Phi, psi and omega in degrees: 000152194256122163289140174299169183272176195279303185299322190294320193285312181285324193277322177301317197291306189305321179292331182288313174312302180326313167297011173263341187307147168251016172284099184280005172268320194194103188278121195230135168233152179224144173231128191255142189219139166222140187031063173067009181249140179282129175245343176200155166206153184211162179222150186287148178162164178307151176289168184301142168086346174273160170313144167258160178297325182304336191255309180249003187097155181272161189250098191252119161234124177062043182052031184217127170298126184264349198285313189284156166253126186300167176291322181296315189292307179311322175290327180284328180289314185300316188285319189304304198298320187248018167070036189258105181306143187241005174304110177077024175271189173224150181243126177245117194238130176301331186224153170314118178305146178290180188284317174312312191287327177299316178301314183294322179303316180295314170293334173280003181094357189289132189251345183225131172244127188240132185222140182275289191263130160305144168206112174057019191317115182279124168315329177275341170295314188279333170292318190286325177294318192290324182294324172277004181065033163273136180258135180247133179214138183269123189242077179283141187295119169282088184296344169284354165296328190281341185273108175303339186251014178313309189295314178295323176302306183289332172293313167310305173308315174299313187301317181291328174287327178297319183287327168294331175287325178292333188279339180116353175310153180288154175303329187283329181284318191287319173308307184299330179277328175292337179281332181276327178273354183282313178294321190294300195290313197264357172295145173231000000 
């Protein structure tokens, strides 16, 4: 069995953290890494003890929910709370960081930002990262690596399509089914 790459490992962790999000608008997770070791993780949600968006709805001001702390900041605060240095670390985030998170990441000394999905990528954030020498790279999560039965599912689907073709289903219909299966298995 082939091991997953470090980038996929840490990005998968960020996606797992996002599942803890209490934001009903967008679920985001962040993992801070130093020397190939996870030093902190965070997800977007309300401050401890306060109402959550999933319970009481978002508290939107100027088209932005002010109830939540972003995943990146939660991860950085975890490091601050427990005295874990972030200088020279890396952060893996499910979505491109907003402008405020960008500034916090730069100020924390993080040198590499890996994100899976574009999300309102602010041109000024891109400029700030560039000016600060922070390397920013998109690393989309390859979801198939998380499915331990993906090979069996692909083989089963291929076998079914072949049986349909042998049973006389038209080439056009087989092609449509193949494309649907391909979208289902290869979508991220």
